[in-house]
Amino acid sequence: MTAPARYCVFGNPVAHSKSPAIHAEFARQTGEDIDYQARLAPLDGFADSVHSFIASGGCGANVTVPFKEEAFRLCSARSARAQLAGAVNTLSFDGTQILGDNTDGAGLVRDLTVNLETPLTGRRILLLGGGGAARGAIGPILEQRPEQLFIANRTASKASDLATLFSSLGPVTGGGFPELAGSCFDVVINATSASLSGDIPPLPAGVFAPEALAYDMMYGKSDTPFIAYARQLGVTRLADGLGMLVEQAAEAFFVWRGIRPDSLPVLDKLRRT
Ligand code: ATR
């Protein structure tokens, strides 16, 4: 009998990660023989951790906070979508080669368009944030050909720089939150880390169009501060980032195993636990 193919997620902290449970479900569902563990990498020892995992027979890995940009630099080759995102969340090992991919943006778009039945084509999209999480979403959102993508960030220059960087891919502009006054959007995606400190980005009340979807990349047992704020403003279509988490994992599983798992039962199970 051959040993299972070994994968892991590197992060710091990583003990809370749901990825091992998600990939265990995918493996059970597809009959793929894999072993997937969470691995704590020291803050100054990410590259060493990856190399020792490769040396011990690892086939691939996911990468989470705070190592996605370092993973990008470590790779010997990168997919086009990783290149656009400037970050890597999925590594595949091929001999001494480390191949980098990024499935976060694809996971977000699949959660929005398939699970939440919210097409982005021809819609007005507002993306909040100017860090790595926001950047990873821009290419995949523009691929859906929205009418407009506006990136709003506390530090306005980061949003306008991102818009400039991606301007050849579609109708994208960026600026500070005050620039949102008088505009409204069909889909508002929170990619800031404001929820972590219990904050919400300062949004004018009129920013949500009727029937708009408020989507937070963060998730929690109860409403995130952003979702709570949107609910308070009367928004009824609300979603947190648990679906994105499962979909980025499904896409990574596909990259590694060539089989697309059925993500919905896994998402349902996570919501119930
Ligand atoms: P990530 O990789 O999760 O995107 P990051 O690169 O540190 O993390 O980016 C965090 C994002 O959240 C930034 O857009 C940050 O705004 P600034 O660029 O102005 O720093 C945003 N952010 C963090 N706390 C915030 C708050 N309290 N209100 C609004 N935006 C906030």
Short mmCIF file of C-alpha atoms and ligand atoms in Angstrom, two decimals:
data_model
loop_
_atom_site.label_atom_id
_atom_site.label_comp_id
_atom_site.label_asym_id
_atom_site.label_seq_id
_atom_site.Cartn_x
_atom_site.Cartn_y
_atom_site.Cartn_z
CA MET A 1 0.00 0.00 0.00
CA THR A 2 1.38 3.44 -0.91
CA ALA A 3 1.48 6.25 1.64
CA PRO A 4 -1.01 9.10 1.22
CA ALA A 5 0.18 12.16 -0.73
CA ARG A 6 1.10 14.81 1.83
CA TYR A 7 -0.12 18.42 1.84
CA CYS A 8 -0.31 21.09 4.51
CA VAL A 9 -1.18 24.71 5.22
CA PHE A 10 1.60 26.98 6.50
CA GLY A 11 0.63 29.95 8.64
CA ASN A 12 1.37 31.77 11.88
CA PRO A 13 -0.89 31.38 13.75
CA VAL A 14 -2.40 28.33 12.08
CA ALA A 15 -4.00 26.21 14.82
CA HIS A 16 -7.43 27.74 14.10
CA SER A 17 -7.27 26.84 10.38
CA LYS A 18 -10.29 25.06 8.91
CA SER A 19 -8.27 23.92 5.88
CA PRO A 20 -7.34 20.45 7.24
CA ALA A 21 -11.02 19.66 7.90
CA ILE A 22 -12.04 21.00 4.47
CA HIS A 23 -9.41 18.98 2.58
CA ALA A 24 -10.19 15.85 4.62
CA GLU A 25 -13.82 16.18 3.45
CA PHE A 26 -12.72 16.73 -0.15
CA ALA A 27 -10.48 13.64 0.03
CA ARG A 28 -13.28 11.51 1.50
CA GLN A 29 -15.70 12.72 -1.15
CA THR A 30 -13.38 12.14 -4.13
CA GLY A 31 -11.59 9.03 -2.83
CA GLU A 32 -8.21 10.76 -3.19
CA ASP A 33 -5.62 9.39 -0.74
CA ILE A 34 -4.18 12.55 0.82
CA ASP A 35 -2.97 13.62 4.23
CA TYR A 36 -3.35 17.37 4.99
CA GLN A 37 -2.08 18.98 8.18
CA ALA A 38 -1.72 22.50 9.61
CA ARG A 39 1.94 23.48 10.07
CA LEU A 40 3.08 26.43 12.15
CA ALA A 41 6.00 28.16 10.43
CA PRO A 42 8.16 30.50 12.54
CA LEU A 43 7.74 34.14 11.47
CA ASP A 44 11.38 34.19 10.34
CA GLY A 45 11.44 30.59 9.11
CA PHE A 46 8.86 30.21 6.34
CA ALA A 47 11.32 29.21 3.57
CA ASP A 48 13.06 26.66 5.85
CA SER A 49 9.69 25.17 6.78
CA VAL A 50 8.73 24.78 3.12
CA HIS A 51 12.08 23.21 2.21
CA SER A 52 11.94 20.73 5.05
CA PHE A 53 8.37 19.76 4.09
CA ILE A 54 9.56 19.15 0.51
CA ALA A 55 12.51 17.11 1.81
CA SER A 56 10.13 14.97 3.88
CA GLY A 57 8.06 14.13 0.78
CA GLY A 58 5.41 16.91 0.74
CA CYS A 59 3.56 17.27 -2.58
CA GLY A 60 2.07 20.73 -2.09
CA ALA A 61 0.94 23.31 0.43
CA ASN A 62 -1.43 26.15 1.07
CA VAL A 63 -0.08 29.36 2.51
CA THR A 64 -1.98 31.71 4.79
CA VAL A 65 -1.32 34.84 6.85
CA PRO A 66 1.33 36.26 7.00
CA PHE A 67 3.33 34.36 4.38
CA LYS A 68 1.54 34.84 1.03
CA GLU A 69 3.93 37.52 -0.29
CA GLU A 70 6.98 35.62 0.95
CA ALA A 71 5.63 32.50 -0.76
CA PHE A 72 5.38 34.50 -3.99
CA ARG A 73 9.08 35.38 -3.74
CA LEU A 74 10.09 31.80 -2.87
CA CYS A 75 8.54 30.24 -6.00
CA SER A 76 10.57 29.23 -9.02
CA ALA A 77 7.54 29.73 -11.31
CA ARG A 78 4.13 31.34 -10.86
CA SER A 79 0.74 31.12 -12.56
CA ALA A 80 -0.62 34.19 -14.34
CA ARG A 81 -3.23 34.73 -11.60
CA ALA A 82 -0.54 34.53 -8.88
CA GLN A 83 1.51 37.03 -10.85
CA LEU A 84 -1.46 39.42 -10.95
CA ALA A 85 -2.24 38.94 -7.26
CA GLY A 86 1.39 39.47 -6.23
CA ALA A 87 0.85 36.70 -3.69
CA VAL A 88 0.72 32.90 -3.57
CA ASN A 89 -1.64 30.74 -1.51
CA THR A 90 -1.06 27.40 -3.26
CA LEU A 91 2.31 25.69 -3.76
CA SER A 92 2.97 22.57 -5.83
CA PHE A 93 6.30 20.80 -5.58
CA ASP A 94 7.91 19.26 -8.63
CA GLY A 95 11.37 17.95 -7.82
CA THR A 96 13.26 21.02 -6.66
CA GLN A 97 10.83 23.36 -8.44
CA ILE A 98 8.28 25.28 -6.34
CA LEU A 99 5.27 26.31 -8.42
CA GLY A 100 3.09 29.11 -7.07
CA ASP A 101 -0.60 29.73 -7.72
CA ASN A 102 -3.29 31.89 -6.16
CA THR A 103 -6.81 30.49 -5.81
CA ASP A 104 -8.23 33.20 -3.51
CA GLY A 105 -9.71 35.43 -6.22
CA ALA A 106 -11.16 32.47 -8.14
CA GLY A 107 -12.66 31.22 -4.85
CA LEU A 108 -14.27 34.61 -4.18
CA VAL A 109 -15.74 34.86 -7.67
CA ARG A 110 -17.09 31.31 -7.57
CA ASP A 111 -18.70 31.91 -4.18
CA LEU A 112 -20.33 35.10 -5.47
CA THR A 113 -21.44 33.89 -8.87
CA VAL A 114 -22.30 30.23 -8.19
CA ASN A 115 -23.11 29.80 -4.48
CA LEU A 116 -24.68 33.23 -4.00
CA GLU A 117 -26.06 33.44 -7.55
CA THR A 118 -24.76 36.99 -7.90
CA PRO A 119 -23.34 37.59 -11.37
CA LEU A 120 -20.72 40.32 -11.58
CA THR A 121 -21.01 40.88 -15.32
CA GLY A 122 -22.43 44.33 -16.06
CA ARG A 123 -22.71 45.14 -12.33
CA ARG A 124 -21.25 47.98 -10.27
CA ILE A 125 -18.75 46.51 -7.80
CA LEU A 126 -17.18 48.22 -4.80
CA LEU A 127 -14.07 46.64 -3.30
CA LEU A 128 -13.02 47.96 0.11
CA GLY A 129 -9.32 47.71 0.97
CA GLY A 130 -5.94 48.16 -0.65
CA GLY A 131 -3.90 45.33 0.86
CA GLY A 132 -3.09 41.81 -0.32
CA ALA A 133 -6.65 40.50 0.06
CA ALA A 134 -8.06 43.27 -2.13
CA ARG A 135 -5.32 42.94 -4.73
CA GLY A 136 -5.94 39.20 -5.16
CA ALA A 137 -9.59 39.87 -5.99
CA ILE A 138 -9.14 42.54 -8.67
CA GLY A 139 -8.03 40.41 -11.66
CA PRO A 140 -10.70 37.71 -11.18
CA ILE A 141 -13.45 40.36 -10.67
CA LEU A 142 -12.44 42.24 -13.83
CA GLU A 143 -12.43 38.95 -15.75
CA GLN A 144 -16.19 38.85 -15.10
CA ARG A 145 -16.57 42.13 -17.05
CA PRO A 146 -18.34 44.31 -14.47
CA GLU A 147 -19.75 47.69 -15.53
CA GLN A 148 -17.47 49.32 -12.99
CA LEU A 149 -15.05 48.34 -10.21
CA PHE A 150 -14.23 51.00 -7.65
CA ILE A 151 -11.53 50.27 -5.07
CA ALA A 152 -11.90 52.36 -1.90
CA ASN A 153 -9.26 52.39 0.79
CA ARG A 154 -8.42 54.33 3.97
CA THR A 155 -5.08 55.20 2.36
CA ALA A 156 -6.49 56.53 -0.91
CA SER A 157 -3.18 56.37 -2.81
CA LYS A 158 -2.98 52.56 -2.38
CA ALA A 159 -6.39 52.19 -4.02
CA SER A 160 -5.58 54.49 -6.92
CA ASP A 161 -2.20 52.77 -7.42
CA LEU A 162 -3.95 49.39 -7.61
CA ALA A 163 -6.48 50.78 -10.09
CA THR A 164 -3.64 52.05 -12.28
CA LEU A 165 -1.87 48.70 -12.07
CA PHE A 166 -4.97 46.81 -13.28
CA SER A 167 -6.38 49.44 -15.65
CA SER A 168 -5.54 47.44 -18.77
CA LEU A 169 -7.82 44.61 -17.59
CA GLY A 170 -11.09 46.54 -17.27
CA PRO A 171 -12.99 49.58 -15.96
CA VAL A 172 -11.33 50.05 -12.57
CA THR A 173 -10.82 53.24 -10.58
CA GLY A 174 -9.78 53.85 -6.99
CA GLY A 175 -9.64 56.40 -4.21
CA GLY A 176 -10.54 57.21 -0.62
CA PHE A 177 -13.84 56.55 1.19
CA PRO A 178 -15.04 60.19 0.87
CA GLU A 179 -15.08 59.69 -2.92
CA LEU A 180 -17.94 57.22 -2.49
CA ALA A 181 -20.43 59.97 -1.62
CA GLY A 182 -23.27 59.95 -4.15
CA SER A 183 -22.37 56.55 -5.70
CA CYS A 184 -24.10 53.22 -5.25
CA PHE A 185 -23.09 49.66 -6.01
CA ASP A 186 -24.70 46.26 -6.62
CA VAL A 187 -21.98 44.29 -4.82
CA VAL A 188 -19.90 45.66 -1.94
CA ILE A 189 -16.97 43.46 -0.90
CA ASN A 190 -15.07 44.14 2.30
CA ALA A 191 -11.42 43.13 1.86
CA THR A 192 -10.11 45.34 4.67
CA SER A 193 -8.89 43.89 7.94
CA ALA A 194 -10.98 46.48 9.84
CA SER A 195 -13.21 43.73 11.33
CA LEU A 196 -10.20 42.36 13.22
CA SER A 197 -10.18 45.48 15.38
CA GLY A 198 -13.98 45.64 15.50
CA ASP A 199 -14.02 48.57 13.05
CA ILE A 200 -15.99 49.19 9.88
CA PRO A 201 -14.80 51.14 6.87
CA PRO A 202 -16.54 54.55 6.86
CA LEU A 203 -19.16 54.03 4.14
CA PRO A 204 -21.81 56.57 3.18
CA ALA A 205 -25.28 55.05 3.77
CA GLY A 206 -26.29 55.32 0.09
CA VAL A 207 -23.50 53.08 -1.10
CA PHE A 208 -25.69 49.95 -1.24
CA ALA A 209 -28.03 49.84 -4.27
CA PRO A 210 -31.47 48.25 -3.73
CA GLU A 211 -30.95 44.42 -3.66
CA ALA A 212 -27.20 44.94 -3.20
CA LEU A 213 -25.08 42.13 -1.78
CA ALA A 214 -22.80 42.99 1.16
CA TYR A 215 -19.93 40.49 1.24
CA ASP A 216 -17.23 40.29 3.92
CA MET A 217 -14.11 38.25 3.17
CA MET A 218 -13.86 37.73 6.94
CA TYR A 219 -16.16 35.29 8.71
CA GLY A 220 -17.17 34.50 12.24
CA LYS A 221 -19.71 32.70 14.39
CA SER A 222 -21.90 35.82 14.37
CA ASP A 223 -22.15 38.87 12.07
CA THR A 224 -18.82 40.57 11.38
CA PRO A 225 -18.89 44.33 12.15
CA PHE A 226 -19.23 45.04 8.39
CA ILE A 227 -22.16 42.63 7.96
CA ALA A 228 -23.81 44.02 11.11
CA TYR A 229 -23.45 47.55 9.73
CA ALA A 230 -24.91 46.58 6.34
CA ARG A 231 -27.82 44.81 8.06
CA GLN A 232 -28.45 47.93 10.14
CA LEU A 233 -28.65 49.95 6.91
CA GLY A 234 -31.39 47.62 5.66
CA VAL A 235 -29.26 45.46 3.34
CA THR A 236 -30.83 41.99 3.21
CA ARG A 237 -28.38 40.12 0.97
CA LEU A 238 -25.45 39.41 3.29
CA ALA A 239 -22.60 36.90 3.12
CA ASP A 240 -19.39 36.26 5.00
CA GLY A 241 -16.15 34.76 3.66
CA LEU A 242 -16.68 31.14 4.68
CA GLY A 243 -17.81 30.30 1.15
CA MET A 244 -14.68 31.92 -0.28
CA LEU A 245 -12.55 29.86 2.13
CA VAL A 246 -14.12 26.60 0.93
CA GLU A 247 -13.98 27.61 -2.75
CA GLN A 248 -10.31 28.63 -2.67
CA ALA A 249 -9.61 25.24 -1.08
CA ALA A 250 -11.62 23.44 -3.77
CA GLU A 251 -9.63 25.25 -6.43
CA ALA A 252 -6.33 24.31 -4.72
CA PHE A 253 -7.50 20.68 -4.51
CA PHE A 254 -8.19 20.83 -8.26
CA VAL A 255 -4.72 22.30 -8.92
CA TRP A 256 -3.11 19.43 -7.00
CA ARG A 257 -5.34 16.46 -7.83
CA GLY A 258 -7.06 17.41 -11.11
CA ILE A 259 -10.48 16.69 -9.55
CA ARG A 260 -13.01 19.34 -8.57
CA PRO A 261 -14.68 18.46 -5.26
CA ASP A 262 -18.30 19.35 -4.52
CA SER A 263 -17.89 22.32 -2.20
CA LEU A 264 -21.50 22.91 -1.11
CA PRO A 265 -21.88 19.93 1.28
CA VAL A 266 -18.57 20.91 2.87
CA LEU A 267 -19.72 24.51 3.27
CA ASP A 268 -23.03 23.33 4.77
CA LYS A 269 -21.18 21.13 7.25
CA LEU A 270 -18.87 23.99 8.30
CA ARG A 271 -21.84 26.30 8.82
CA ARG A 272 -23.41 23.74 11.15
CA THR A 273 -20.28 23.29 13.34
P1 ATR B 1 -4.54 41.82 3.88
O1 ATR B 1 -3.41 40.98 3.39
O2 ATR B 1 -5.56 41.09 4.71
O3 ATR B 1 -5.18 42.60 2.79
P2 ATR B 1 -3.11 44.16 4.65
O4 ATR B 1 -2.30 44.05 3.42
O5 ATR B 1 -2.47 44.49 5.96
O6 ATR B 1 -3.90 42.82 4.93
O7 ATR B 1 -4.28 45.22 4.35
C1 ATR B 1 -5.23 45.56 5.31
C2 ATR B 1 -6.25 46.48 4.65
O8 ATR B 1 -7.28 46.81 5.61
C3 ATR B 1 -5.70 47.81 4.18
O9 ATR B 1 -6.43 48.18 3.03
C4 ATR B 1 -6.00 48.73 5.35
O10 ATR B 1 -6.10 50.10 5.01
P3 ATR B 1 -4.74 50.98 4.81
O11 ATR B 1 -4.19 50.60 3.49
O12 ATR B 1 -5.20 52.39 4.89
O13 ATR B 1 -3.84 50.60 5.98
C5 ATR B 1 -7.36 48.22 5.73
N1 ATR B 1 -7.73 48.55 7.13
C6 ATR B 1 -7.20 48.04 8.26
N2 ATR B 1 -7.82 48.55 9.35
C7 ATR B 1 -8.78 49.40 8.88
C8 ATR B 1 -9.77 50.24 9.50
N3 ATR B 1 -9.89 50.28 10.84
N4 ATR B 1 -10.58 50.96 8.69
C9 ATR B 1 -10.48 50.92 7.34
N5 ATR B 1 -9.55 50.15 6.71
C10 ATR B 1 -8.73 49.40 7.45
#
